[in-house]
CSV table of C-alpha atoms in Angstrom, one decimal:
chain,number,residue,atom,x,y,z
A,17,ALA,CA,63.9,218.5,-61.0
A,18,ALA,CA,66.9,216.8,-62.4
A,19,ALA,CA,68.1,217.0,-65.8
A,20,TYR,CA,69.7,214.0,-67.6
A,21,LYS,CA,73.3,215.2,-67.9
A,22,HIS,CA,75.5,212.2,-68.7
A,23,VAL,CA,76.6,212.9,-72.2
A,24,PRO,CA,76.9,209.1,-73.5
A,25,LEU,CA,73.7,207.9,-71.7
A,26,VAL,CA,71.8,210.8,-73.4
A,27,GLU,CA,73.2,209.9,-76.7
A,28,ALA,CA,72.0,206.3,-76.2
A,29,ASN,CA,68.5,207.5,-75.0
A,30,VAL,CA,67.8,210.6,-77.1
A,31,CYS,CA,63.9,210.8,-77.1
A,32,SER,CA,63.8,210.0,-73.3
A,33,ALA,CA,66.3,212.5,-72.3
A,34,VAL,CA,65.1,215.3,-74.5
A,35,ALA,CA,61.6,214.8,-73.3
A,36,ASN,CA,62.7,214.8,-69.6
A,37,ASN,CA,64.9,217.9,-69.9
A,38,LEU,CA,62.4,220.0,-71.8
A,39,ARG,CA,59.2,218.7,-70.2
A,40,CYS,CA,60.5,219.1,-66.6
A,41,THR,CA,61.8,222.7,-67.3
A,42,ALA,CA,58.5,223.7,-68.7
A,43,ALA,CA,56.6,222.0,-66.0
A,44,ALA,CA,58.9,223.8,-63.2
A,45,LEU,CA,58.4,227.2,-65.0
A,46,ALA,CA,54.7,226.6,-65.0
A,47,ALA,CA,54.6,225.6,-61.4
A,48,ALA,CA,56.8,228.5,-60.3
A,49,ARG,CA,54.4,231.0,-62.1
A,50,SER,CA,51.3,229.4,-60.7
A,51,SER,CA,52.5,229.1,-57.0
A,52,GLY,CA,54.1,232.5,-56.7
A,53,VAL,CA,57.8,231.5,-56.3
A,54,GLU,CA,59.9,234.7,-56.4
A,55,ASN,CA,63.1,233.3,-58.0
A,56,PHE,CA,63.5,230.6,-60.7
A,57,THR,CA,67.1,229.7,-61.5
A,58,LEU,CA,68.0,227.2,-64.3
A,59,ILE,CA,71.2,225.1,-63.7
A,60,SER,CA,72.7,225.0,-67.2
A,61,THR,CA,76.0,223.7,-68.3
A,62,ASP,CA,79.0,224.7,-70.4
A,63,LYS,CA,77.9,221.9,-72.8
A,64,ALA,CA,75.0,224.1,-73.9
A,65,VAL,CA,77.6,226.2,-75.7
A,66,ARG,CA,78.2,225.3,-79.4
A,67,PRO,CA,77.1,221.8,-78.3
A,68,THR,CA,78.3,218.6,-80.1
A,69,ASN,CA,75.9,216.4,-78.0
A,70,VAL,CA,72.2,216.0,-77.4
A,71,MET,CA,72.6,216.7,-73.6
A,72,GLY,CA,74.1,220.1,-74.4
A,73,ALA,CA,71.7,221.0,-77.2
A,74,SER,CA,68.7,220.1,-74.9
A,75,LYS,CA,70.0,222.2,-72.1
A,76,ARG,CA,70.5,225.1,-74.4
A,77,ALA,CA,66.8,224.6,-75.7
A,78,CYS,CA,65.9,224.8,-71.8
A,79,GLU,CA,67.7,228.0,-71.6
A,80,LEU,CA,65.6,229.3,-74.5
A,81,LEU,CA,62.5,228.3,-72.7
A,82,VAL,CA,63.5,230.2,-69.5
A,83,GLN,CA,64.6,233.3,-71.5
A,84,ASP,CA,61.1,233.2,-73.3
A,85,ALA,CA,59.4,232.7,-69.9
A,86,ALA,CA,61.4,235.8,-68.5
A,87,ALA,CA,60.3,237.9,-71.5
A,88,ALA,CA,56.7,236.8,-71.0
A,89,ILE,CA,56.8,237.6,-67.2
A,90,ALA,CA,58.3,241.1,-68.0
A,91,ALA,CA,55.4,241.9,-70.3
A,92,ALA,CA,52.8,240.6,-67.8
A,93,GLY,CA,54.4,242.6,-65.0
A,94,GLU,CA,54.2,239.7,-62.5
A,95,GLY,CA,55.9,236.4,-62.0
A,96,PRO,CA,59.0,234.9,-60.8
A,97,ILE,CA,62.5,236.3,-61.7
A,98,CYS,CA,63.9,233.9,-64.1
A,99,SER,CA,67.6,233.4,-64.9
A,100,MET,CA,70.1,230.8,-65.8
A,101,VAL,CA,73.6,229.9,-64.5
A,102,ARG,CA,76.0,228.2,-66.7
A,103,PHE,CA,79.2,226.4,-65.3
A,104,GLY,CA,81.2,223.3,-65.8
A,105,ASN,CA,82.1,220.2,-63.9
A,106,VAL,CA,81.7,220.0,-60.1
A,107,LEU,CA,84.4,218.1,-58.3
A,108,GLY,CA,82.9,215.2,-56.2
A,109,SER,CA,79.4,215.4,-57.6
A,110,SER,CA,77.6,212.4,-59.0
A,111,GLY,CA,79.5,211.3,-62.1
A,112,SER,CA,82.5,213.4,-61.5
A,113,VAL,CA,85.9,212.0,-62.8
A,114,VAL,CA,87.6,212.3,-59.4
A,115,PRO,CA,85.6,209.6,-57.6
A,116,LEU,CA,86.1,207.4,-60.8
A,117,PHE,CA,89.9,207.8,-60.8
A,118,ARG,CA,89.9,207.0,-57.1
A,119,ARG,CA,87.8,203.6,-57.7
A,120,GLN,CA,90.1,202.8,-60.6
A,121,ILE,CA,93.4,203.5,-58.6
A,122,ALA,CA,92.0,201.5,-55.7
A,123,ALA,CA,91.4,198.6,-58.0
A,124,GLY,CA,95.0,198.7,-59.4
A,125,GLY,CA,94.1,200.4,-62.6
A,126,PRO,CA,94.0,201.2,-65.4
A,127,VAL,CA,93.0,204.8,-64.9
A,128,THR,CA,91.2,205.6,-68.2
A,129,VAL,CA,91.0,209.0,-69.9
A,130,THR,CA,89.4,209.6,-73.3
A,131,HIS,CA,92.1,211.7,-74.9
A,132,PRO,CA,95.4,213.1,-74.1
A,133,GLN,CA,94.5,216.7,-74.8
A,134,ILE,CA,91.0,216.7,-73.4
A,135,THR,CA,90.4,219.6,-70.9
A,136,ARG,CA,87.5,220.6,-68.6
A,137,PHE,CA,86.6,223.4,-66.1
A,138,PHE,CA,86.2,222.4,-62.4
A,139,MET,CA,85.0,223.8,-59.4
A,140,THR,CA,84.1,222.5,-55.8
A,141,ILE,CA,80.6,221.9,-54.5
A,142,PRO,CA,80.8,224.8,-52.0
A,143,GLU,CA,82.0,227.2,-54.6
A,144,ALA,CA,79.3,226.1,-57.2
A,145,VAL,CA,76.5,226.4,-54.5
A,146,GLN,CA,77.6,229.7,-53.3
A,147,LEU,CA,78.0,231.2,-56.8
A,148,VAL,CA,74.6,229.9,-57.9
A,149,LEU,CA,72.8,231.5,-54.9
A,150,GLN,CA,74.8,234.7,-55.5
A,151,ALA,CA,74.0,234.8,-59.2
A,152,SER,CA,70.2,234.2,-58.4
A,153,ALA,CA,70.2,237.2,-56.0
A,154,LEU,CA,71.8,239.3,-58.8
A,155,ALA,CA,69.0,238.3,-61.3
A,156,ARG,CA,66.4,240.9,-62.5
A,157,GLY,CA,65.0,238.6,-65.3
A,158,GLY,CA,66.2,236.7,-68.3
A,159,GLU,CA,70.0,236.7,-67.5
A,160,VAL,CA,72.3,234.0,-68.6
A,161,PHE,CA,75.1,234.0,-65.9
A,162,VAL,CA,78.5,232.5,-66.4
A,163,LEU,CA,80.6,231.4,-63.5
A,164,ASP,CA,84.4,232.1,-63.4
A,165,MET,CA,85.9,228.6,-63.3
A,166,GLY,CA,89.4,229.6,-63.7
A,167,GLU,CA,91.8,227.8,-66.3
A,168,PRO,CA,90.6,224.6,-67.8
A,169,VAL,CA,92.3,221.4,-66.4
A,170,ARG,CA,93.9,218.8,-68.6
A,171,ILE,CA,92.3,215.5,-67.4
A,172,ALA,CA,95.4,213.4,-68.4
A,173,GLU,CA,97.5,215.6,-66.0
A,174,LEU,CA,94.8,215.2,-63.3
A,175,ALA,CA,94.9,211.5,-63.6
A,176,ARG,CA,98.7,211.5,-63.4
A,177,GLN,CA,98.5,213.6,-60.3
A,178,MET,CA,96.0,211.5,-58.5
A,179,ILE,CA,98.1,208.1,-59.2
A,180,GLN,CA,101.2,209.9,-58.0
A,181,LEU,CA,99.4,211.4,-54.8
A,182,SER,CA,98.1,207.9,-54.1
A,183,GLY,CA,101.8,206.7,-53.7
A,184,PHE,CA,102.0,205.0,-56.9
A,185,SER,CA,104.0,205.4,-60.4
A,186,VAL,CA,102.3,205.9,-63.7
A,187,ARG,CA,102.6,203.2,-66.3
A,188,ASP,CA,102.4,204.4,-69.8
A,189,ALA,CA,104.3,204.1,-73.2
A,190,SER,CA,107.2,206.2,-71.7
A,191,HIS,CA,107.2,204.4,-68.4
A,192,PRO,CA,106.4,200.7,-69.1
A,193,GLN,CA,107.6,199.8,-65.5
A,194,GLY,CA,105.1,202.1,-63.7
A,195,GLU,CA,102.5,200.6,-61.1
A,196,ILE,CA,99.1,202.1,-62.3
A,197,ALA,CA,98.4,202.1,-66.1
A,198,LEU,CA,97.2,205.2,-67.7
A,199,GLU,CA,95.2,204.3,-70.8
A,200,PHE,CA,93.4,206.5,-73.5
A,201,THR,CA,89.9,205.1,-74.8
A,202,GLY,CA,89.1,207.7,-77.4
A,203,LEU,CA,86.6,210.3,-77.3
A,204,ARG,CA,83.2,209.3,-76.6
A,205,PRO,CA,80.1,209.9,-78.9
A,206,GLY,CA,79.3,213.7,-78.7
A,207,GLU,CA,82.3,214.5,-76.6
A,208,LYS,CA,84.4,217.7,-77.2
A,209,LEU,CA,88.0,218.3,-76.4
A,210,PHE,CA,87.3,221.4,-74.7
A,211,GLU,CA,84.3,223.2,-73.3
A,212,GLU,CA,83.3,226.9,-73.6
A,213,LEU,CA,80.9,229.2,-71.5
A,214,LEU,CA,79.9,231.8,-74.0
A,215,ILE,CA,78.2,231.4,-77.3
A,216,SER,CA,79.2,234.8,-78.4
A,217,ALA,CA,82.1,237.0,-77.3
A,218,ASN,CA,79.7,239.4,-75.6
A,219,ASP,CA,79.5,239.3,-72.0
A,220,SER,CA,79.7,241.9,-69.2
A,221,PRO,CA,80.5,242.1,-65.5
A,222,THR,CA,78.3,241.9,-62.7
A,223,ASP,CA,78.5,243.2,-59.0
A,224,HIS,CA,80.2,239.9,-58.3
A,225,GLU,CA,83.7,239.4,-59.6
A,226,LEU,CA,83.5,235.7,-60.3
A,227,ILE,CA,80.1,236.0,-62.1
A,228,ARG,CA,79.6,237.5,-65.6
A,229,GLN,CA,76.5,238.0,-67.7
A,230,ALA,CA,76.4,236.5,-71.2
A,231,ARG,CA,74.5,238.1,-74.0
A,232,GLU,CA,72.9,235.4,-75.9
A,233,GLU,CA,70.2,235.4,-78.8
A,234,THR,CA,66.6,234.6,-78.0
A,235,MET,CA,63.9,233.1,-80.3
A,236,PRO,CA,60.5,234.6,-81.0
A,237,THR,CA,57.9,233.0,-78.7
A,238,ALA,CA,55.5,231.7,-81.6
A,239,GLN,CA,58.5,230.1,-83.4
A,240,LEU,CA,60.0,228.5,-80.2
A,241,HIS,CA,56.6,227.0,-79.2
A,242,GLU,CA,55.9,225.8,-82.5
A,243,LEU,CA,59.4,224.0,-82.8
A,244,ILE,CA,59.0,222.6,-79.4
A,245,SER,CA,55.5,221.2,-80.1
A,246,GLU,CA,57.0,219.5,-83.2
A,247,LEU,CA,60.0,218.1,-81.3
A,248,LEU,CA,57.6,216.6,-78.7
A,249,GLN,CA,55.6,214.9,-81.6
A,250,LEU,CA,59.0,213.4,-82.9
A,251,ILE,CA,59.7,212.2,-79.5
A,252,HIS,CA,56.4,210.5,-79.2
A,253,VAL,CA,57.1,208.3,-82.4
A,254,ARG,CA,60.8,207.9,-81.2
A,255,ASP,CA,62.2,209.4,-84.2
A,256,GLU,CA,65.8,209.9,-83.0
A,257,ALA,CA,67.2,211.2,-86.3
A,258,GLY,CA,64.2,213.7,-86.5
A,259,VAL,CA,64.8,214.9,-82.8
A,260,ARG,CA,68.3,215.6,-83.6
A,261,ASP,CA,67.5,217.5,-86.7
A,262,LEU,CA,64.9,219.5,-85.0
A,263,LEU,CA,67.2,220.3,-82.1
A,264,ALA,CA,69.6,221.8,-84.7
A,265,ARG,CA,66.9,224.1,-85.8
A,266,ILE,CA,66.0,225.3,-82.3
A,267,VAL,CA,70.0,225.4,-81.5
A,268,PRO,CA,71.7,226.5,-84.7
A,269,GLU,CA,75.2,226.0,-82.9
A,270,TYR,CA,74.5,222.3,-82.3
A,271,LYS,CA,76.6,220.2,-84.6
A,272,VAL,CA,75.8,216.6,-84.7
A,273,ASP,CA,78.7,214.3,-84.0
A,274,SER,CA,79.6,212.7,-87.4
A,275,ARG,CA,80.5,209.5,-85.6
A,276,LEU,CA,76.8,209.2,-84.5
A,277,VAL,CA,75.5,209.5,-88.1
A,278,SER,CA,77.9,206.8,-89.3
A,279,MET,CA,76.8,204.6,-86.3
A,280,GLY,CA,73.1,205.0,-87.2
A,281,ASN,CA,72.6,206.8,-84.0
A,282,ARG,CA,73.4,203.6,-81.9
A,283,VAL,CA,75.5,204.0,-78.8
A,284,THR,CA,75.9,201.4,-76.2
A,285,LEU,CA,78.0,201.7,-72.9
A,286,ARG,CA,80.9,199.7,-71.5
A,287,SER,CA,81.3,199.0,-68.0
A,288,ASP,CA,84.3,201.4,-67.7
A,289,ASN,CA,81.9,204.4,-68.6
A,290,SER,CA,83.4,204.9,-72.1
A,291,SER,CA,81.2,204.5,-75.2
A,292,VAL,CA,81.5,202.2,-78.1
A,293,ALA,CA,79.3,201.4,-81.1
């Protein structure tokens, strides 16, 4: 089951995106339990940590659903081993910045970056696949695994390197004669300058040097199910503000982007993949 994970698109379609992410996770969990699946692994995201966007908050809510299922399975003594794996951006995957930069360079520019200081974690597709499988093999039930993604990459520097490796010079305020323009479009709604992988400072090593286990808080089953039920009712009546507010009750670390409040929760998309009110 695929989650909706494009930050501005989710901000523009709050109810549909939250319904998809939560319902699909719950449905996949139910199917895994009823069909005798041995292992269930939720692919989470670094954006679930202290989220500033609906996508990240919804994925943290999905983590809570999986944590709750793992506890119920442990109490029942039967069912799949449920775990979660958090990591950042995967180079070359759908929506990755690298293919976008390649297309922009091939078109003669400009290459667009949201902010000069923005950083992200990256890993390759083979690295991500191997570590997810290995984390699943380490699981005993309820773990939140975090993949070691190395040092964060400054996106503006990545853009500069890609322009230069393509045989062009960079055109910016310091180099007005360059061949390919590098432009900064501003942070998109819900977007952070940097991402994190841990909500708390507590994590521990595993038997794999590139996989660590986070220690995250859970929510009592009755409270979680009551809030999720209320959330789905708000989705049914398309109450976006109510959905955001309730997400913040389910995920206390979620901070609604003040720009979204001032825009009345309206977000549209430009063809260059940046977002404007």
